[in-house]
mmCIF file with all atom_site columns, C-alpha atoms in Angstrom:
data_model
loop_
_atom_site.group_PDB
_atom_site.id
_atom_site.type_symbol
_atom_site.label_atom_id
_atom_site.label_alt_id
_atom_site.label_comp_id
_atom_site.label_asym_id
_atom_site.label_entity_id
_atom_site.label_seq_id
_atom_site.pdbx_PDB_ins_code
_atom_site.Cartn_x
_atom_site.Cartn_y
_atom_site.Cartn_z
_atom_site.occupancy
_atom_site.B_iso_or_equiv
_atom_site.pdbx_formal_charge
_atom_site.auth_seq_id
_atom_site.auth_comp_id
_atom_site.auth_asym_id
_atom_site.auth_atom_id
_atom_site.pdbx_PDB_model_num
ATOM 1   C CA . GLY A 1 1   ? -15.040 0.207   -92.359  1.00 0.00 ? 243 GLY A CA 1
ATOM 2   C CA . ASN A 1 2   ? -11.441 0.766   -93.343  1.00 0.00 ? 244 ASN A CA 1
ATOM 3   C CA . PHE A 1 3   ? -9.911  -1.282  -90.534  1.00 0.00 ? 245 PHE A CA 1
ATOM 4   C CA . ALA A 1 4   ? -9.799  -4.993  -89.816  1.00 0.00 ? 246 ALA A CA 1
ATOM 5   C CA . VAL A 1 5   ? -8.162  -6.955  -87.016  1.00 0.00 ? 247 VAL A CA 1
ATOM 6   C CA . VAL A 1 6   ? -7.155  -10.631 -86.957  1.00 0.00 ? 248 VAL A CA 1
ATOM 7   C CA . GLY A 1 7   ? -6.183  -12.286 -83.685  1.00 0.00 ? 249 GLY A CA 1
ATOM 8   C CA . PHE A 1 8   ? -3.740  -15.174 -83.344  1.00 0.00 ? 250 PHE A CA 1
ATOM 9   C CA . LEU A 1 9   ? -2.728  -17.269 -80.340  1.00 0.00 ? 251 LEU A CA 1
ATOM 10  C CA . TYR A 1 10  ? 0.745   -18.387 -81.319  1.00 0.00 ? 252 TYR A CA 1
ATOM 11  C CA . ARG A 1 11  ? 3.630   -17.157 -83.434  1.00 0.00 ? 253 ARG A CA 1
ATOM 12  C CA . ILE A 1 12  ? 7.098   -18.651 -83.338  1.00 0.00 ? 254 ILE A CA 1
ATOM 13  C CA . LEU A 1 13  ? 9.604   -16.158 -81.950  1.00 0.00 ? 255 LEU A CA 1
ATOM 14  C CA . GLY A 1 14  ? 12.485  -18.549 -81.402  1.00 0.00 ? 256 GLY A CA 1
ATOM 15  C CA . LEU A 1 15  ? 13.243  -22.212 -80.982  1.00 0.00 ? 257 LEU A CA 1
ATOM 16  C CA . ASP A 1 16  ? 10.645  -22.746 -78.281  1.00 0.00 ? 258 ASP A CA 1
ATOM 17  C CA . GLN A 1 17  ? 8.898   -19.436 -77.681  1.00 0.00 ? 259 GLN A CA 1
ATOM 18  C CA . GLY A 1 18  ? 5.551   -18.123 -78.827  1.00 0.00 ? 260 GLY A CA 1
ATOM 19  C CA . VAL A 1 19  ? 3.095   -15.362 -78.046  1.00 0.00 ? 261 VAL A CA 1
ATOM 20  C CA . GLY A 1 20  ? -0.382  -14.284 -79.091  1.00 0.00 ? 262 GLY A CA 1
ATOM 21  C CA . GLY A 1 21  ? -1.217  -11.034 -80.809  1.00 0.00 ? 263 GLY A CA 1
ATOM 22  C CA . ALA A 1 22  ? -3.423  -9.274  -83.336  1.00 0.00 ? 264 ALA A CA 1
ATOM 23  C CA . TYR A 1 23  ? -2.661  -8.034  -86.834  1.00 0.00 ? 265 TYR A CA 1
ATOM 24  C CA . VAL A 1 24  ? -4.204  -4.704  -87.871  1.00 0.00 ? 266 VAL A CA 1
ATOM 25  C CA . TYR A 1 25  ? -5.095  -4.088  -91.528  1.00 0.00 ? 267 TYR A CA 1
ATOM 26  C CA . GLU A 1 26  ? -6.139  -0.834  -93.206  1.00 0.00 ? 268 GLU A CA 1
ATOM 27  C CA . ARG A 1 27  ? -8.015  -0.548  -96.504  1.00 0.00 ? 269 ARG A CA 1
ATOM 28  C CA . ASP A 1 28  ? -7.009  1.983   -99.109  1.00 0.00 ? 270 ASP A CA 1
ATOM 29  C CA . GLU A 1 29  ? -10.213 3.732   -100.149 1.00 0.00 ? 271 GLU A CA 1
ATOM 30  C CA . ARG A 1 30  ? -9.013  4.329   -103.706 1.00 0.00 ? 272 ARG A CA 1
ATOM 31  C CA . SER A 1 31  ? -7.623  0.912   -104.592 1.00 0.00 ? 273 SER A CA 1
ATOM 32  C CA . GLY A 1 32  ? -9.652  -1.181  -102.143 1.00 0.00 ? 274 GLY A CA 1
ATOM 33  C CA . LYS A 1 33  ? -6.497  -3.077  -101.153 1.00 0.00 ? 275 LYS A CA 1
ATOM 34  C CA . TRP A 1 34  ? -5.762  -4.089  -97.563  1.00 0.00 ? 276 TRP A CA 1
ATOM 35  C CA . THR A 1 35  ? -2.339  -3.569  -95.977  1.00 0.00 ? 277 THR A CA 1
ATOM 36  C CA . LYS A 1 36  ? -1.039  -4.776  -92.627  1.00 0.00 ? 278 LYS A CA 1
ATOM 37  C CA . VAL A 1 37  ? -0.127  -1.655  -90.659  1.00 0.00 ? 279 VAL A CA 1
ATOM 38  C CA . ASP A 1 38  ? 0.547   -2.858  -87.111  1.00 0.00 ? 280 ASP A CA 1
ATOM 39  C CA . GLU A 1 39  ? 0.801   -5.834  -84.790  1.00 0.00 ? 281 GLU A CA 1
ATOM 40  C CA . LEU A 1 40  ? -0.703  -5.573  -81.315  1.00 0.00 ? 282 LEU A CA 1
ATOM 41  C CA . THR A 1 41  ? 0.586   -7.271  -78.167  1.00 0.00 ? 283 THR A CA 1
ATOM 42  C CA . PRO A 1 42  ? -0.212  -6.656  -74.477  1.00 0.00 ? 284 PRO A CA 1
ATOM 43  C CA . ASN A 1 43  ? 2.971   -4.581  -74.323  1.00 0.00 ? 285 ASN A CA 1
ATOM 44  C CA . ASN A 1 44  ? 2.405   -2.712  -77.561  1.00 0.00 ? 286 ASN A CA 1
ATOM 45  C CA . ASP A 1 45  ? 5.370   -0.521  -78.461  1.00 0.00 ? 287 ASP A CA 1
ATOM 46  C CA . GLY A 1 46  ? 3.137   2.532   -78.630  1.00 0.00 ? 288 GLY A CA 1
ATOM 47  C CA . GLY A 1 47  ? 2.723   2.405   -74.865  1.00 0.00 ? 289 GLY A CA 1
ATOM 48  C CA . SER A 1 48  ? -0.296  3.630   -72.963  1.00 0.00 ? 290 SER A CA 1
ATOM 49  C CA . SER A 1 49  ? -2.087  6.465   -74.762  1.00 0.00 ? 291 SER A CA 1
ATOM 50  C CA . GLY A 1 50  ? -3.866  7.793   -71.722  1.00 0.00 ? 292 GLY A CA 1
ATOM 51  C CA . SER A 1 51  ? -4.581  7.542   -68.040  1.00 0.00 ? 293 SER A CA 1
ATOM 52  C CA . SER A 1 52  ? -5.286  4.285   -66.293  1.00 0.00 ? 294 SER A CA 1
ATOM 53  C CA . SER A 1 53  ? -8.772  2.874   -66.527  1.00 0.00 ? 295 SER A CA 1
ATOM 54  C CA . SER A 1 54  ? -11.259 2.584   -63.693  1.00 0.00 ? 296 SER A CA 1
ATOM 55  C CA . SER A 1 55  ? -13.298 -0.325  -65.059  1.00 0.00 ? 297 SER A CA 1
ATOM 56  C CA . GLY A 1 56  ? -11.571 -3.092  -63.163  1.00 0.00 ? 298 GLY A CA 1
ATOM 57  C CA . GLY A 1 57  ? -8.272  -1.841  -64.586  1.00 0.00 ? 299 GLY A CA 1
ATOM 58  C CA . GLU A 1 58  ? -5.091  -3.652  -63.665  1.00 0.00 ? 300 GLU A CA 1
ATOM 59  C CA . GLN A 1 59  ? -1.545  -2.436  -64.227  1.00 0.00 ? 301 GLN A CA 1
ATOM 60  C CA . GLU A 1 60  ? 0.154   -4.477  -66.906  1.00 0.00 ? 302 GLU A CA 1
ATOM 61  C CA . THR A 1 61  ? 3.329   -6.455  -66.366  1.00 0.00 ? 303 THR A CA 1
ATOM 62  C CA . ALA A 1 62  ? 6.215   -6.712  -68.777  1.00 0.00 ? 304 ALA A CA 1
ATOM 63  C CA . ALA A 1 63  ? 5.888   -10.462 -69.234  1.00 0.00 ? 305 ALA A CA 1
ATOM 64  C CA . VAL A 1 64  ? 3.821   -11.817 -72.107  1.00 0.00 ? 306 VAL A CA 1
ATOM 65  C CA . ASP A 1 65  ? 2.628   -15.358 -71.432  1.00 0.00 ? 307 ASP A CA 1
ATOM 66  C CA . LEU A 1 66  ? 1.421   -17.687 -74.172  1.00 0.00 ? 308 LEU A CA 1
ATOM 67  C CA . GLU A 1 67  ? -1.154  -19.053 -71.722  1.00 0.00 ? 309 GLU A CA 1
ATOM 68  C CA . ASP A 1 68  ? -2.794  -15.608 -71.544  1.00 0.00 ? 310 ASP A CA 1
ATOM 69  C CA . LYS A 1 69  ? -4.402  -16.430 -74.914  1.00 0.00 ? 311 LYS A CA 1
ATOM 70  C CA . PHE A 1 70  ? -4.067  -12.813 -76.018  1.00 0.00 ? 312 PHE A CA 1
ATOM 71  C CA . GLY A 1 71  ? -5.801  -12.590 -79.406  1.00 0.00 ? 313 GLY A CA 1
ATOM 72  C CA . TRP A 1 72  ? -8.473  -15.191 -78.617  1.00 0.00 ? 314 TRP A CA 1
ATOM 73  C CA . SER A 1 73  ? -11.201 -12.632 -79.402  1.00 0.00 ? 315 SER A CA 1
ATOM 74  C CA . VAL A 1 74  ? -10.996 -9.301  -81.255  1.00 0.00 ? 316 VAL A CA 1
ATOM 75  C CA . ASP A 1 75  ? -13.203 -6.507  -82.559  1.00 0.00 ? 317 ASP A CA 1
ATOM 76  C CA . VAL A 1 76  ? -12.749 -3.058  -84.109  1.00 0.00 ? 318 VAL A CA 1
ATOM 77  C CA . THR A 1 77  ? -14.893 0.041   -84.426  1.00 0.00 ? 319 THR A CA 1
ATOM 78  C CA . GLY A 1 78  ? -14.443 3.481   -85.917  1.00 0.00 ? 320 GLY A CA 1
ATOM 79  C CA . GLY A 1 79  ? -14.348 5.244   -89.227  1.00 0.00 ? 321 GLY A CA 1
ATOM 80  C CA . SER A 1 80  ? -14.399 8.701   -90.700  1.00 0.00 ? 322 SER A CA 1
ATOM 81  C CA . THR A 1 81  ? -16.323 10.246  -87.797  1.00 0.00 ? 323 THR A CA 1
ATOM 82  C CA . HIS A 1 82  ? -14.897 8.342   -84.820  1.00 0.00 ? 324 HIS A CA 1
ATOM 83  C CA . GLU A 1 83  ? -11.429 7.522   -83.615  1.00 0.00 ? 325 GLU A CA 1
ATOM 84  C CA . PRO A 1 84  ? -10.856 3.818   -84.369  1.00 0.00 ? 326 PRO A CA 1
ATOM 85  C CA . VAL A 1 85  ? -10.699 1.498   -81.353  1.00 0.00 ? 327 VAL A CA 1
ATOM 86  C CA . ILE A 1 86  ? -9.651  -2.162  -81.178  1.00 0.00 ? 328 ILE A CA 1
ATOM 87  C CA . VAL A 1 87  ? -10.378 -4.535  -78.299  1.00 0.00 ? 329 VAL A CA 1
ATOM 88  C CA . VAL A 1 88  ? -8.534  -7.813  -77.740  1.00 0.00 ? 330 VAL A CA 1
ATOM 89  C CA . GLY A 1 89  ? -9.530  -10.553 -75.307  1.00 0.00 ? 331 GLY A CA 1
ATOM 90  C CA . ALA A 1 90  ? -6.995  -12.567 -73.310  1.00 0.00 ? 332 ALA A CA 1
ATOM 91  C CA . PRO A 1 91  ? -9.171  -15.053 -71.368  1.00 0.00 ? 333 PRO A CA 1
ATOM 92  C CA . GLY A 1 92  ? -6.212  -17.069 -70.062  1.00 0.00 ? 334 GLY A CA 1
ATOM 93  C CA . THR A 1 93  ? -4.589  -14.156 -68.233  1.00 0.00 ? 335 THR A CA 1
ATOM 94  C CA . ASN A 1 94  ? -3.820  -14.612 -64.539  1.00 0.00 ? 336 ASN A CA 1
ATOM 95  C CA . ASN A 1 95  ? -4.572  -18.332 -64.448  1.00 0.00 ? 337 ASN A CA 1
ATOM 96  C CA . ASN A 1 96  ? -7.712  -18.026 -66.607  1.00 0.00 ? 338 ASN A CA 1
ATOM 97  C CA . ALA A 1 97  ? -9.193  -15.083 -64.724  1.00 0.00 ? 339 ALA A CA 1
ATOM 98  C CA . GLY A 1 98  ? -9.014  -13.227 -68.029  1.00 0.00 ? 340 GLY A CA 1
ATOM 99  C CA . ALA A 1 99  ? -8.441  -9.676  -69.260  1.00 0.00 ? 341 ALA A CA 1
ATOM 100 C CA . VAL A 1 100 ? -9.379  -7.319  -72.101  1.00 0.00 ? 342 VAL A CA 1
ATOM 101 C CA . TYR A 1 101 ? -7.081  -4.780  -73.780  1.00 0.00 ? 343 TYR A CA 1
ATOM 102 C CA . ALA A 1 102 ? -8.167  -1.701  -75.739  1.00 0.00 ? 344 ALA A CA 1
ATOM 103 C CA . PHE A 1 103 ? -6.097  0.129   -78.353  1.00 0.00 ? 345 PHE A CA 1
ATOM 104 C CA . ALA A 1 104 ? -6.548  3.479   -80.109  1.00 0.00 ? 346 ALA A CA 1
ATOM 105 C CA . LYS A 1 105 ? -5.060  4.582   -83.410  1.00 0.00 ? 347 LYS A CA 1
ATOM 106 C CA . HIS A 1 106 ? -2.570  7.415   -83.469  1.00 0.00 ? 348 HIS A CA 1
ATOM 107 C CA . ARG A 1 107 ? -4.149  10.349  -85.239  1.00 0.00 ? 349 ARG A CA 1
ATOM 108 C CA . ARG A 1 108 ? -1.224  11.113  -87.529  1.00 0.00 ? 350 ARG A CA 1
ATOM 109 C CA . SER A 1 109 ? 0.144   7.647   -88.202  1.00 0.00 ? 351 SER A CA 1
ATOM 110 C CA . ARG A 1 110 ? -0.880  4.049   -88.782  1.00 0.00 ? 352 ARG A CA 1
ATOM 111 C CA . ARG A 1 111 ? 0.369   2.939   -85.376  1.00 0.00 ? 353 ARG A CA 1
ATOM 112 C CA . TRP A 1 112 ? -1.848  1.874   -82.472  1.00 0.00 ? 354 TRP A CA 1
ATOM 113 C CA . SER A 1 113 ? -1.223  2.116   -78.739  1.00 0.00 ? 355 SER A CA 1
ATOM 114 C CA . ARG A 1 114 ? -2.931  0.769   -75.668  1.00 0.00 ? 356 ARG A CA 1
ATOM 115 C CA . ILE A 1 115 ? -5.583  2.737   -73.794  1.00 0.00 ? 357 ILE A CA 1
ATOM 116 C CA . GLY A 1 116 ? -4.786  2.756   -70.079  1.00 0.00 ? 358 GLY A CA 1
ATOM 117 C CA . ASP A 1 117 ? -4.564  -0.484  -68.115  1.00 0.00 ? 359 ASP A CA 1
ATOM 118 C CA . ARG A 1 118 ? -6.013  -3.841  -69.079  1.00 0.00 ? 360 ARG A CA 1
ATOM 119 C CA . LEU A 1 119 ? -9.629  -4.424  -68.090  1.00 0.00 ? 361 LEU A CA 1
ATOM 120 C CA . THR A 1 120 ? -10.457 -7.183  -65.630  1.00 0.00 ? 362 THR A CA 1
ATOM 121 C CA . SER A 1 121 ? -13.782 -8.528  -64.409  1.00 0.00 ? 363 SER A CA 1
ATOM 122 C CA . GLU A 1 122 ? -15.630 -6.418  -61.849  1.00 0.00 ? 364 GLU A CA 1
ATOM 123 C CA . VAL A 1 123 ? -17.994 -9.206  -60.796  1.00 0.00 ? 365 VAL A CA 1
ATOM 124 C CA . CYS A 1 124 ? -15.500 -12.078 -60.784  1.00 0.00 ? 366 CYS A CA 1
ATOM 125 C CA . PRO A 1 125 ? -12.773 -11.325 -58.220  1.00 0.00 ? 367 PRO A CA 1
ATOM 126 C CA . VAL A 1 126 ? -10.005 -13.924 -58.156  1.00 0.00 ? 368 VAL A CA 1
ATOM 127 C CA . ARG A 1 127 ? -10.248 -15.736 -54.832  1.00 0.00 ? 369 ARG A CA 1
ATOM 128 C CA . SER A 1 128 ? -8.120  -18.786 -55.455  1.00 0.00 ? 370 SER A CA 1
ATOM 129 C CA . ALA A 1 129 ? -5.830  -20.356 -58.043  1.00 0.00 ? 371 ALA A CA 1
ATOM 130 C CA . SER A 1 130 ? -8.689  -22.647 -59.100  1.00 0.00 ? 372 SER A CA 1
ATOM 131 C CA . ASP A 1 131 ? -10.961 -19.817 -60.284  1.00 0.00 ? 373 ASP A CA 1
ATOM 132 C CA . ARG A 1 132 ? -11.692 -19.949 -64.024  1.00 0.00 ? 374 ARG A CA 1
ATOM 133 C CA . PHE A 1 133 ? -13.604 -16.892 -65.201  1.00 0.00 ? 375 PHE A CA 1
ATOM 134 C CA . ARG A 1 134 ? -12.160 -16.419 -68.708  1.00 0.00 ? 376 ARG A CA 1
ATOM 135 C CA . PHE A 1 135 ? -13.084 -12.750 -68.838  1.00 0.00 ? 377 PHE A CA 1
ATOM 136 C CA . GLY A 1 136 ? -12.651 -11.647 -72.439  1.00 0.00 ? 378 GLY A CA 1
ATOM 137 C CA . TYR A 1 137 ? -13.612 -14.972 -73.989  1.00 0.00 ? 379 TYR A CA 1
ATOM 138 C CA . SER A 1 138 ? -15.844 -12.886 -76.281  1.00 0.00 ? 380 SER A CA 1
ATOM 139 C CA . VAL A 1 139 ? -15.494 -9.143  -76.909  1.00 0.00 ? 381 VAL A CA 1
ATOM 140 C CA . ALA A 1 140 ? -17.253 -6.452  -78.929  1.00 0.00 ? 382 ALA A CA 1
ATOM 141 C CA . VAL A 1 141 ? -16.890 -2.698  -79.373  1.00 0.00 ? 383 VAL A CA 1
ATOM 142 C CA . HIS A 1 142 ? -19.053 -0.055  -81.007  1.00 0.00 ? 384 HIS A CA 1
ATOM 143 C CA . ASP A 1 143 ? -18.372 3.686   -80.873  1.00 0.00 ? 385 ASP A CA 1
ATOM 144 C CA . ASP A 1 144 ? -17.555 4.327   -77.190  1.00 0.00 ? 386 ASP A CA 1
ATOM 145 C CA . VAL A 1 145 ? -18.898 1.104   -75.608  1.00 0.00 ? 387 VAL A CA 1
ATOM 146 C CA . ILE A 1 146 ? -16.774 -2.006  -74.969  1.00 0.00 ? 388 ILE A CA 1
ATOM 147 C CA . ALA A 1 147 ? -18.432 -5.346  -74.126  1.00 0.00 ? 389 ALA A CA 1
ATOM 148 C CA . ALA A 1 148 ? -16.834 -8.517  -72.768  1.00 0.00 ? 390 ALA A CA 1
ATOM 149 C CA . THR A 1 149 ? -18.123 -11.794 -71.317  1.00 0.00 ? 391 THR A CA 1
ATOM 150 C CA . ALA A 1 150 ? -17.133 -13.497 -68.059  1.00 0.00 ? 392 ALA A CA 1
ATOM 151 C CA . ASP A 1 151 ? -17.937 -17.086 -67.092  1.00 0.00 ? 393 ASP A CA 1
ATOM 152 C CA . CYS A 1 152 ? -18.238 -16.674 -63.317  1.00 0.00 ? 394 CYS A CA 1
ATOM 153 C CA . GLU A 1 153 ? -21.759 -15.249 -63.462  1.00 0.00 ? 395 GLU A CA 1
ATOM 154 C CA . PHE A 1 154 ? -22.286 -15.528 -67.220  1.00 0.00 ? 396 PHE A CA 1
ATOM 155 C CA . VAL A 1 155 ? -22.437 -11.743 -67.408  1.00 0.00 ? 397 VAL A CA 1
ATOM 156 C CA . VAL A 1 156 ? -21.668 -9.235  -70.134  1.00 0.00 ? 398 VAL A CA 1
ATOM 157 C CA . GLN A 1 157 ? -19.583 -6.397  -68.709  1.00 0.00 ? 399 GLN A CA 1
ATOM 158 C CA . LEU A 1 158 ? -19.921 -3.031  -70.445  1.00 0.00 ? 400 LEU A CA 1
ATOM 159 C CA . SER A 1 159 ? -17.348 -0.246  -70.237  1.00 0.00 ? 401 SER A CA 1
ATOM 160 C CA . LYS A 1 160 ? -17.332 3.274   -71.694  1.00 0.00 ? 402 LYS A CA 1
ATOM 161 C CA . TYR A 1 161 ? -14.404 4.847   -73.516  1.00 0.00 ? 403 TYR A CA 1
ATOM 162 C CA . ASP A 1 162 ? -13.977 8.602   -73.022  1.00 0.00 ? 404 ASP A CA 1
ATOM 163 C CA . ARG A 1 163 ? -12.271 9.697   -76.237  1.00 0.00 ? 405 ARG A CA 1
ATOM 164 C CA . ASP A 1 164 ? -11.269 13.113  -74.867  1.00 0.00 ? 406 ASP A CA 1
ATOM 165 C CA . ALA A 1 165 ? -9.775  11.908  -71.584  1.00 0.00 ? 407 ALA A CA 1
ATOM 166 C CA . LYS A 1 166 ? -8.491  8.638   -73.069  1.00 0.00 ? 408 LYS A CA 1
ATOM 167 C CA . GLU A 1 167 ? -9.991  6.756   -70.138  1.00 0.00 ? 409 GLU A CA 1
ATOM 168 C CA . ILE A 1 168 ? -12.196 3.677   -69.785  1.00 0.00 ? 410 ILE A CA 1
ATOM 169 C CA . SER A 1 169 ? -14.794 3.494   -67.017  1.00 0.00 ? 411 SER A CA 1
ATOM 170 C CA . SER A 1 170 ? -17.503 1.109   -65.868  1.00 0.00 ? 412 SER A CA 1
ATOM 171 C CA . LEU A 1 171 ? -20.897 1.404   -67.570  1.00 0.00 ? 413 LEU A CA 1
ATOM 172 C CA . GLN A 1 172 ? -23.130 -1.601  -66.813  1.00 0.00 ? 414 GLN A CA 1
ATOM 173 C CA . ASN A 1 173 ? -23.162 -5.336  -66.082  1.00 0.00 ? 415 ASN A CA 1
ATOM 174 C CA . ILE A 1 174 ? -25.828 -7.402  -67.844  1.00 0.00 ? 416 ILE A CA 1
ATOM 175 C CA . PRO A 1 175 ? -26.677 -10.504 -65.760  1.00 0.00 ? 417 PRO A CA 1
ATOM 176 C CA . TYR A 1 176 ? -27.546 -13.906 -67.133  1.00 0.00 ? 418 TYR A CA 1
ATOM 177 C CA . ILE A 1 177 ? -31.057 -14.786 -68.258  1.00 0.00 ? 419 ILE A CA 1
ATOM 178 C CA . SER A 1 178 ? -32.726 -16.812 -65.510  1.00 0.00 ? 420 SER A CA 1
ATOM 179 C CA . PHE A 1 179 ? -34.094 -19.529 -67.786  1.00 0.00 ? 421 PHE A CA 1
ATOM 180 C CA . ASP A 1 180 ? -31.022 -20.038 -69.940  1.00 0.00 ? 422 ASP A CA 1
ATOM 181 C CA . TRP A 1 181 ? -27.933 -18.773 -68.115  1.00 0.00 ? 423 TRP A CA 1
ATOM 182 C CA . GLY A 1 182 ? -26.044 -16.185 -70.085  1.00 0.00 ? 424 GLY A CA 1
ATOM 183 C CA . ALA A 1 183 ? -23.373 -15.296 -72.597  1.00 0.00 ? 425 ALA A CA 1
ATOM 184 C CA . SER A 1 184 ? -21.081 -18.166 -73.477  1.00 0.00 ? 426 SER A CA 1
ATOM 185 C CA . GLY A 1 185 ? -20.065 -17.667 -77.101  1.00 0.00 ? 427 GLY A CA 1
ATOM 186 C CA . SER A 1 186 ? -20.678 -15.114 -79.827  1.00 0.00 ? 428 SER A CA 1
ATOM 187 C CA . LEU A 1 187 ? -21.034 -11.454 -78.870  1.00 0.00 ? 429 LEU A CA 1
ATOM 188 C CA . VAL A 1 188 ? -22.088 -8.764  -81.390  1.00 0.00 ? 430 VAL A CA 1
ATOM 189 C CA . MET A 1 189 ? -22.946 -5.099  -80.848  1.00 0.00 ? 431 MET A CA 1
ATOM 190 C CA . ASP A 1 190 ? -24.067 -2.141  -82.944  1.00 0.00 ? 432 ASP A CA 1
ATOM 191 C CA . ALA A 1 191 ? -25.413 1.324   -82.115  1.00 0.00 ? 433 ALA A CA 1
ATOM 192 C CA . ARG A 1 192 ? -28.719 0.019   -80.723  1.00 0.00 ? 434 ARG A CA 1
ATOM 193 C CA . HIS A 1 193 ? -28.378 -3.702  -80.042  1.00 0.00 ? 435 HIS A CA 1
ATOM 194 C CA . LEU A 1 194 ? -26.228 -6.205  -78.214  1.00 0.00 ? 436 LEU A CA 1
ATOM 195 C CA . VAL A 1 195 ? -26.631 -9.871  -79.181  1.00 0.00 ? 437 VAL A CA 1
ATOM 196 C CA . TYR A 1 196 ? -25.046 -12.949 -77.615  1.00 0.00 ? 438 TYR A CA 1
ATOM 197 C CA . SER A 1 197 ? -25.464 -16.707 -77.674  1.00 0.00 ? 439 SER A CA 1
ATOM 198 C CA . THR A 1 198 ? -26.312 -18.416 -74.395  1.00 0.00 ? 440 THR A CA 1
ATOM 199 C CA . ALA A 1 199 ? -25.013 -21.506 -72.620  1.00 0.00 ? 441 ALA A CA 1
ATOM 200 C CA . PHE A 1 200 ? -27.923 -23.649 -73.798  1.00 0.00 ? 442 PHE A CA 1
ATOM 201 C CA . GLY A 1 201 ? -28.116 -22.662 -77.450  1.00 0.00 ? 443 GLY A CA 1
ATOM 202 C CA . ARG A 1 202 ? -30.388 -19.624 -77.487  1.00 0.00 ? 444 ARG A CA 1
ATOM 203 C CA . VAL A 1 203 ? -29.808 -16.022 -78.543  1.00 0.00 ? 445 VAL A CA 1
ATOM 204 C CA . ALA A 1 204 ? -30.378 -12.996 -76.287  1.00 0.00 ? 446 ALA A CA 1
ATOM 205 C CA . ILE A 1 205 ? -31.021 -9.578  -77.841  1.00 0.00 ? 447 ILE A CA 1
ATOM 206 C CA . TYR A 1 206 ? -30.721 -6.342  -75.867  1.00 0.00 ? 448 TYR A CA 1
ATOM 207 C CA . GLU A 1 207 ? -31.745 -2.890  -77.032  1.00 0.00 ? 449 GLU A CA 1
ATOM 208 C CA . ARG A 1 208 ? -30.052 0.310   -75.927  1.00 0.00 ? 450 ARG A CA 1
ATOM 209 C CA . ARG A 1 209 ? -32.514 2.765   -74.393  1.00 0.00 ? 451 ARG A CA 1
ATOM 210 C CA . GLN A 1 210 ? -31.626 6.079   -72.797  1.00 0.00 ? 452 GLN A CA 1
ATOM 211 C CA . GLN A 1 211 ? -27.933 5.298   -73.238  1.00 0.00 ? 453 GLN A CA 1
ATOM 212 C CA . GLN A 1 212 ? -28.277 1.997   -71.374  1.00 0.00 ? 454 GLN A CA 1
ATOM 213 C CA . PRO A 1 213 ? -28.762 -1.480  -72.907  1.00 0.00 ? 455 PRO A CA 1
ATOM 214 C CA . GLN A 1 214 ? -32.040 -2.928  -71.651  1.00 0.00 ? 456 GLN A CA 1
ATOM 215 C CA . PRO A 1 215 ? -33.547 -6.347  -72.428  1.00 0.00 ? 457 PRO A CA 1
ATOM 216 C CA . GLN A 1 216 ? -35.961 -6.233  -75.316  1.00 0.00 ? 458 GLN A CA 1
ATOM 217 C CA . ILE A 1 217 ? -36.526 -9.783  -76.492  1.00 0.00 ? 459 ILE A CA 1
ATOM 218 C CA . GLN A 1 218 ? -35.052 -13.236 -76.168  1.00 0.00 ? 460 GLN A CA 1
ATOM 219 C CA . GLN A 1 219 ? -35.586 -15.741 -78.927  1.00 0.00 ? 461 GLN A CA 1
ATOM 220 C CA . GLN A 1 220 ? -34.705 -19.339 -79.561  1.00 0.00 ? 462 GLN A CA 1
#
């Protein structure tokens, strides 16, 4: 593709301040050179580009906390036929409950702005200050589907991006595999498959059937 995103957890803003973010790069098709075109933060200056989300969405606050770990995980999708979308994980948000942010590119510029509210875990409600779910520890996006992991039940939470309405809604939650728990590290997705590494060193592969990812095979 013509877009790349690089997350970072800390950048010096002053004598003792820092914040995470993500750099966005665009490739020139003629020269093949990459140029940094934007820098994403939870409070991106483009503002919200649509209505609030319904997939565990939570209204953002103005404060940007280094402990949110915004930029821990990133992914990008899109090209000549689809509006580019970037997702950024912030697993330290809200005392390690975690959150995921989605951004869309402005059609007539190189700038990006956030899509609705940040996504939070649907299956991991925060009950106490000791909860550690790290939603967004791993993220992936392909076309209109956003995937993110959560530690509380070792699930992969899937959300759907409506490009016309600029809204994100709940799609499906994939539970852990009974013999090997669930997603704990790498998360990769394409048009037909979702692949993640499990807590005990295996790989789970899901295949999308009838617009829903369904388990196809698990291999060691």
